[in-house]
CSV table of C-alpha atoms and ligand atoms in Angstrom, one decimal:
chain,number,residue,atom,x,y,z
A,20,MET,CA,-25.1,-5.5,2.7
A,21,SER,CA,-24.5,-3.2,-0.2
A,22,ILE,CA,-21.7,-0.7,0.2
A,23,ILE,CA,-22.1,3.0,-0.6
A,24,ILE,CA,-19.1,5.2,-0.5
A,25,LYS,CA,-19.6,8.8,0.8
A,26,ASN,CA,-17.5,11.9,0.5
A,27,THR,CA,-15.4,11.0,-2.4
A,28,ILE,CA,-15.6,12.8,-5.8
A,29,PHE,CA,-15.2,9.7,-8.0
A,30,THR,CA,-13.4,6.9,-6.2
A,31,GLY,CA,-15.7,4.0,-5.4
A,32,LYS,CA,-18.8,5.7,-6.9
A,33,PHE,CA,-18.8,2.8,-9.3
A,34,LEU,CA,-18.3,-0.2,-7.0
A,35,LEU,CA,-18.4,-3.9,-7.8
A,36,GLN,CA,-19.0,-6.0,-4.6
A,37,LEU,CA,-18.2,-9.7,-4.9
A,38,GLN,CA,-18.7,-12.4,-2.4
A,39,GLU,CA,-15.9,-14.7,-3.5
A,40,ILE,CA,-13.4,-14.3,-6.3
A,41,ASP,CA,-9.8,-15.5,-6.9
A,42,SER,CA,-8.3,-12.0,-6.7
A,43,THR,CA,-9.8,-8.6,-7.0
A,44,ASN,CA,-6.7,-7.5,-9.0
A,45,ASN,CA,-7.4,-10.4,-11.5
A,46,TYR,CA,-11.0,-9.3,-11.7
A,47,ALA,CA,-9.9,-5.7,-12.4
A,48,HIS,CA,-7.6,-6.9,-15.2
A,49,ASN,CA,-10.5,-8.8,-16.8
A,50,TRP,CA,-12.8,-5.8,-16.3
A,51,ILE,CA,-10.4,-3.5,-18.0
A,52,ALA,CA,-10.0,-5.9,-20.9
A,53,ASN,CA,-13.7,-6.2,-21.5
A,54,ASN,CA,-15.1,-2.8,-20.5
A,55,GLU,CA,-14.4,0.9,-20.9
A,56,PRO,CA,-13.3,1.3,-17.3
A,57,ILE,CA,-14.5,4.3,-15.2
A,58,ASP,CA,-11.8,6.1,-13.3
A,59,GLY,CA,-12.0,5.2,-9.6
A,60,THR,CA,-13.9,2.0,-10.0
A,61,VAL,CA,-13.6,-0.1,-6.8
A,62,ILE,CA,-13.8,-3.9,-6.8
A,63,ILE,CA,-14.2,-5.4,-3.4
A,64,ALA,CA,-14.5,-9.0,-2.3
A,65,ASP,CA,-15.6,-10.6,1.0
A,66,HIS,CA,-13.2,-13.4,0.3
A,67,GLN,CA,-10.4,-14.0,-2.1
A,68,THR,CA,-9.4,-17.6,-2.9
A,69,ALA,CA,-6.1,-16.8,-4.6
A,70,GLY,CA,-5.2,-13.3,-3.4
A,71,ARG,CA,-1.9,-12.1,-4.8
A,72,GLY,CA,0.9,-10.3,-3.0
A,73,GLN,CA,4.1,-8.7,-4.2
A,74,PHE,CA,6.7,-10.8,-5.9
A,75,GLY,CA,4.4,-13.7,-6.6
A,76,ASN,CA,3.6,-14.2,-2.9
A,77,ILE,CA,0.1,-15.2,-1.9
A,78,TRP,CA,-2.2,-12.9,0.1
A,79,LYS,CA,-4.2,-15.2,2.3
A,80,THR,CA,-7.0,-13.9,4.5
A,81,SER,CA,-10.1,-15.2,6.3
A,82,ALA,CA,-13.5,-14.7,4.7
A,83,GLY,CA,-15.4,-11.6,5.8
A,84,GLN,CA,-12.9,-10.3,8.3
A,85,ASN,CA,-10.7,-8.0,6.2
A,86,LEU,CA,-10.7,-5.5,3.5
A,87,THR,CA,-9.5,-6.9,0.1
A,88,PHE,CA,-10.2,-4.5,-2.8
A,89,SER,CA,-8.8,-3.0,-5.9
A,90,ILE,CA,-9.2,0.5,-7.3
A,91,ILE,CA,-8.9,1.1,-11.0
A,92,TYR,CA,-7.4,4.5,-11.6
A,93,LEU,CA,-6.6,5.9,-15.0
A,94,PRO,CA,-3.5,8.1,-14.3
A,95,LYS,CA,-2.9,9.2,-17.9
A,96,PHE,CA,-1.2,12.3,-16.6
A,97,LEU,CA,1.6,10.4,-14.9
A,98,LEU,CA,4.9,9.6,-16.6
A,99,ALA,CA,5.7,5.9,-16.3
A,100,LYS,CA,9.1,7.0,-14.8
A,101,ASP,CA,7.3,8.6,-12.0
A,102,ALA,CA,5.0,5.6,-11.2
A,103,PHE,CA,6.5,5.4,-7.7
A,104,TYR,CA,4.7,8.6,-6.8
A,105,LEU,CA,1.5,6.7,-7.3
A,106,ASN,CA,2.7,4.0,-4.9
A,107,MET,CA,3.6,6.8,-2.4
A,108,SER,CA,0.2,8.5,-2.8
A,109,ILE,CA,-1.7,5.2,-2.1
A,110,SER,CA,0.5,4.4,0.9
A,111,LEU,CA,-0.1,7.8,2.2
A,112,GLY,CA,-3.8,7.7,1.7
A,113,ILE,CA,-4.1,4.4,3.6
A,114,SER,CA,-1.9,5.8,6.4
A,115,ASN,CA,-3.9,9.0,6.7
A,116,GLY,CA,-7.1,7.1,6.8
A,117,LEU,CA,-5.9,4.8,9.5
A,118,LYS,CA,-4.6,7.7,11.5
A,119,GLN,CA,-7.9,9.5,11.2
A,120,TYR,CA,-9.9,6.5,12.4
A,121,PHE,CA,-7.4,5.5,15.1
A,122,PRO,CA,-5.4,8.6,16.1
A,123,ALA,CA,-3.5,6.7,18.8
A,124,LEU,CA,-2.0,4.1,16.5
A,125,ASP,CA,1.6,4.3,15.5
A,126,VAL,CA,1.0,4.1,11.7
A,127,LYS,CA,4.1,3.8,9.5
A,128,ILE,CA,5.0,3.2,5.9
A,129,LYS,CA,7.7,0.6,5.4
A,130,TRP,CA,9.4,1.5,2.1
A,131,PRO,CA,8.4,1.0,-0.5
A,132,ASN,CA,4.7,0.4,0.3
A,133,ASP,CA,3.9,-1.8,3.3
A,134,ILE,CA,1.7,-0.3,6.0
A,135,TYR,CA,2.8,-1.0,9.5
A,136,ILE,CA,1.5,-0.4,13.0
A,137,GLY,CA,4.6,-0.2,15.2
A,138,ASP,CA,6.8,-3.0,13.8
A,139,LYS,CA,4.1,-5.2,12.4
A,140,LYS,CA,2.5,-5.3,8.9
A,141,VAL,CA,-1.2,-4.5,8.8
A,142,ALA,CA,-1.7,-3.8,5.1
A,143,GLY,CA,-0.1,-4.6,1.8
A,144,ILE,CA,-0.4,-2.9,-1.6
A,145,LEU,CA,0.0,-4.5,-5.1
A,146,ILE,CA,-0.1,-2.0,-7.9
A,147,GLU,CA,-0.2,-3.2,-11.5
A,148,ASN,CA,0.2,-0.6,-14.2
A,149,SER,CA,-0.3,-0.6,-17.9
A,150,ILE,CA,1.6,1.9,-19.9
A,151,SER,CA,0.9,3.7,-23.2
A,152,GLY,CA,3.9,5.5,-24.7
A,153,ASN,CA,5.7,7.3,-21.8
A,154,TYR,CA,2.6,7.6,-19.7
A,155,LEU,CA,0.5,5.3,-17.5
A,156,LYS,CA,-2.7,4.2,-19.0
A,157,SER,CA,-4.4,2.3,-16.1
A,158,SER,CA,-3.4,1.3,-12.7
A,159,ILE,CA,-4.9,-1.5,-10.6
A,160,VAL,CA,-4.3,-0.6,-7.0
A,161,GLY,CA,-4.8,-3.7,-4.9
A,162,ILE,CA,-5.1,-3.3,-1.2
A,163,GLY,CA,-5.3,-5.9,1.5
A,164,LEU,CA,-5.9,-4.6,5.0
A,165,ASN,CA,-6.1,-6.9,8.0
A,166,VAL,CA,-9.1,-5.7,10.1
A,167,LEU,CA,-10.8,-8.3,12.3
A,168,GLN,CA,-8.5,-11.3,11.8
A,169,THR,CA,-6.6,-12.4,14.9
A,170,GLU,CA,-4.8,-15.5,13.7
A,171,PHE,CA,-2.4,-15.6,10.9
A,172,ASP,CA,-0.3,-18.1,9.0
A,173,PRO,CA,2.7,-18.8,11.3
A,174,LYS,CA,5.0,-18.5,8.3
A,175,LEU,CA,4.3,-14.8,8.0
A,176,PRO,CA,7.0,-12.8,9.7
A,177,ASN,CA,5.1,-10.1,11.6
A,178,PRO,CA,1.4,-9.7,10.7
A,179,THR,CA,-1.1,-7.8,12.7
A,180,SER,CA,-4.7,-6.5,12.3
A,181,LEU,CA,-6.6,-3.4,13.4
A,182,LEU,CA,-8.5,-5.5,16.0
A,183,LEU,CA,-5.2,-6.8,17.5
A,184,GLU,CA,-3.8,-3.3,17.7
A,185,ASN,CA,-7.0,-1.5,18.8
A,186,LYS,CA,-9.6,-3.3,20.7
A,187,SER,CA,-12.5,-0.9,20.1
A,188,GLN,CA,-15.5,-1.2,17.8
A,189,ILE,CA,-14.4,-1.4,14.1
A,190,GLU,CA,-16.7,-1.2,11.1
A,191,LEU,CA,-15.2,-2.6,7.9
A,192,GLN,CA,-17.3,-0.3,5.8
A,193,ASP,CA,-16.4,2.9,7.7
A,194,ILE,CA,-12.7,2.1,7.4
A,195,LEU,CA,-13.1,1.4,3.7
A,196,ASN,CA,-14.8,4.7,3.3
A,197,ILE,CA,-12.2,6.8,5.2
A,198,ILE,CA,-9.4,5.1,3.3
A,199,LEU,CA,-11.0,5.8,-0.1
A,200,VAL,CA,-11.5,9.4,0.8
A,201,LYS,CA,-7.9,9.8,1.9
A,202,ILE,CA,-6.5,7.9,-1.1
A,203,GLU,CA,-8.5,10.1,-3.4
A,204,GLN,CA,-7.2,13.2,-1.7
A,205,GLU,CA,-3.6,12.1,-2.3
A,206,TYR,CA,-4.4,11.0,-5.8
A,207,LEU,CA,-5.6,14.5,-6.5
A,208,VAL,CA,-2.4,16.0,-5.1
A,209,LEU,CA,-0.6,13.7,-7.5
A,210,ARG,CA,-2.8,14.8,-10.4
A,211,SER,CA,-2.0,18.4,-9.5
A,212,GLY,CA,1.7,17.6,-10.0
A,213,ASN,CA,2.7,18.5,-6.4
A,214,PHE,CA,5.2,15.6,-6.1
A,215,SER,CA,7.3,17.3,-3.4
A,216,ALA,CA,4.2,17.5,-1.1
A,217,ILE,CA,3.7,13.7,-1.6
A,218,LEU,CA,7.3,12.9,-0.9
A,219,ALA,CA,7.5,15.1,2.2
A,220,SER,CA,4.3,13.5,3.7
A,221,TYR,CA,5.5,10.0,2.8
A,222,ASN,CA,8.8,10.6,4.6
A,223,GLU,CA,6.9,11.7,7.7
A,224,PHE,CA,5.3,8.3,7.9
A,225,LEU,CA,8.6,6.4,7.1
A,226,PHE,CA,9.2,3.3,9.2
A,227,ARG,CA,12.5,3.4,11.1
A,228,LYS,CA,13.4,6.9,9.9
A,229,GLY,CA,16.3,8.2,12.1
A,230,ILE,CA,16.4,5.0,14.1
A,231,SER,CA,19.5,2.8,14.3
A,232,ALA,CA,18.6,-0.7,12.9
A,233,ASP,CA,20.1,-3.6,11.0
A,234,TYR,CA,20.0,-4.2,7.3
A,235,MET,CA,21.2,-6.9,4.9
A,236,ILE,CA,22.7,-5.9,1.5
A,237,PRO,CA,22.4,-9.0,-0.8
A,238,SER,CA,24.9,-7.7,-3.3
A,239,ILE,CA,27.6,-7.5,-0.7
A,240,ASN,CA,26.7,-10.7,1.2
A,241,THR,CA,23.7,-12.4,2.7
A,242,ASN,CA,25.2,-13.2,6.1
A,243,ASN,CA,26.4,-9.9,7.4
A,244,LYS,CA,24.1,-7.3,9.0
A,245,PHE,CA,24.9,-3.7,8.6
A,246,THR,CA,23.8,-1.1,11.2
A,247,GLY,CA,22.5,2.1,9.8
A,248,LYS,CA,19.9,4.9,10.1
A,249,ILE,CA,17.3,5.6,7.4
A,250,ILE,CA,17.6,9.2,6.3
A,251,GLY,CA,14.6,9.2,4.0
A,252,VAL,CA,13.3,8.4,0.6
A,253,ALA,CA,14.8,10.6,-2.1
A,254,ARG,CA,13.1,12.1,-5.2
A,255,ASP,CA,14.1,9.2,-7.3
A,256,GLY,CA,12.3,6.8,-4.9
A,257,LYS,CA,15.6,5.4,-3.5
A,258,LEU,CA,16.0,4.7,0.2
A,259,GLU,CA,18.9,6.6,1.7
A,260,ILE,CA,20.6,5.1,4.7
A,261,GLU,CA,23.5,6.5,6.8
A,262,PHE,CA,26.1,3.9,7.6
A,263,ASN,CA,29.4,4.3,9.6
A,264,ASP,CA,31.3,4.6,6.3
A,265,GLY,CA,28.9,7.1,4.7
A,266,ASN,CA,25.5,7.4,3.1
A,267,LYS,CA,24.2,4.9,0.6
A,268,LYS,CA,21.1,4.8,-1.6
A,269,PHE,CA,19.2,1.7,-2.6
A,270,TYR,CA,16.7,0.6,-5.1
A,271,PHE,CA,14.1,-1.8,-4.0
A,272,LYS,CA,15.5,-5.3,-3.5
A,273,GLU,CA,19.0,-4.0,-3.1
A,274,ILE,CA,18.4,-3.8,0.7
A,275,GLU,CA,16.6,-6.0,3.2
A,276,TYR,CA,15.3,-4.9,6.6
A,277,VAL,CA,16.2,-7.2,9.5
A,278,ILE,CA,12.9,-7.3,11.3
B,26,LIG,C1,1.7,-7.5,-0.4
B,26,LIG,O1,2.3,-8.5,-0.8
B,26,LIG,O2,2.0,-6.9,0.6
B,26,LIG,C2,0.6,-6.9,-1.2
B,26,LIG,C3,-0.7,-7.6,-0.9
B,26,LIG,C4,-1.9,-7.1,-1.7
B,26,LIG,C5,-3.1,-7.8,-1.5
B,26,LIG,C6,-4.3,-7.2,-2.1
B,26,LIG,S1,-5.8,-7.9,-1.5
B,26,LIG,C7,-6.7,-7.1,-2.8
B,26,LIG,C8,-5.9,-7.2,-4.1
B,26,LIG,N1,-6.1,-8.4,-4.8
B,26,LIG,C9,-5.1,-9.2,-4.8
B,26,LIG,O3,-5.0,-10.4,-5.3
B,26,LIG,N2,-4.0,-8.7,-4.1
B,26,LIG,C10,-4.4,-7.3,-3.7
């Protein structure tokens, strides 16, 4: 079935639909290398044989049951130092889309950009940027959303899917469409330069915000857990946590959530 995206201005208007591919992000890299890419191109696959996750992890999903796609954006307006705002916009777009489709779900963003329902991961994002001078040149925004899959690799800590969380009728194509509409909306906010609006909305979805929970700080030691409360993500993209002995800010990888 061929996919047609409605209600976006440019995202997904040019869409490459593949049955099987190693990774839509890899395909997007090759596409950019060999073509003049159109802003908002979407590459979607029914099945990825070598899907990639963050930090060299693999993203393994069953054929035909999930959404695995990449958007090629050309954010030439965005300074490379502000690239995290693109990550925030994408996380927000996915969250707004899920919230619209399933208003009852407890959708959260786990900093920096995992999408959670309650305390389980439903989607992951892998953004790969290329830079020209101080600015971004192209961004491959890879998104994996678990939709109809109900069994996962037991090694994964806390996966879930939309079907597991919400038993009603779910159409892959409808969800894709809503998510692309919402991602594009946030991308346009980013393009307008309204960074503070993005940050504020992102913080509203922030997983564990204001809740007392345990964290590990690898630079201090890997055995001890520290109890703290997330205050929010700051303008520099750092996560701020309140501990007994005061507030601390962390770059990604400087702090680990105890799930
Ligand atoms: C994560 O580790 O949480 C990020 C997972 C990103 C997976 C998506 S699926 C579509 C795109 N193609 C890939 O190879 N990876 C991303």
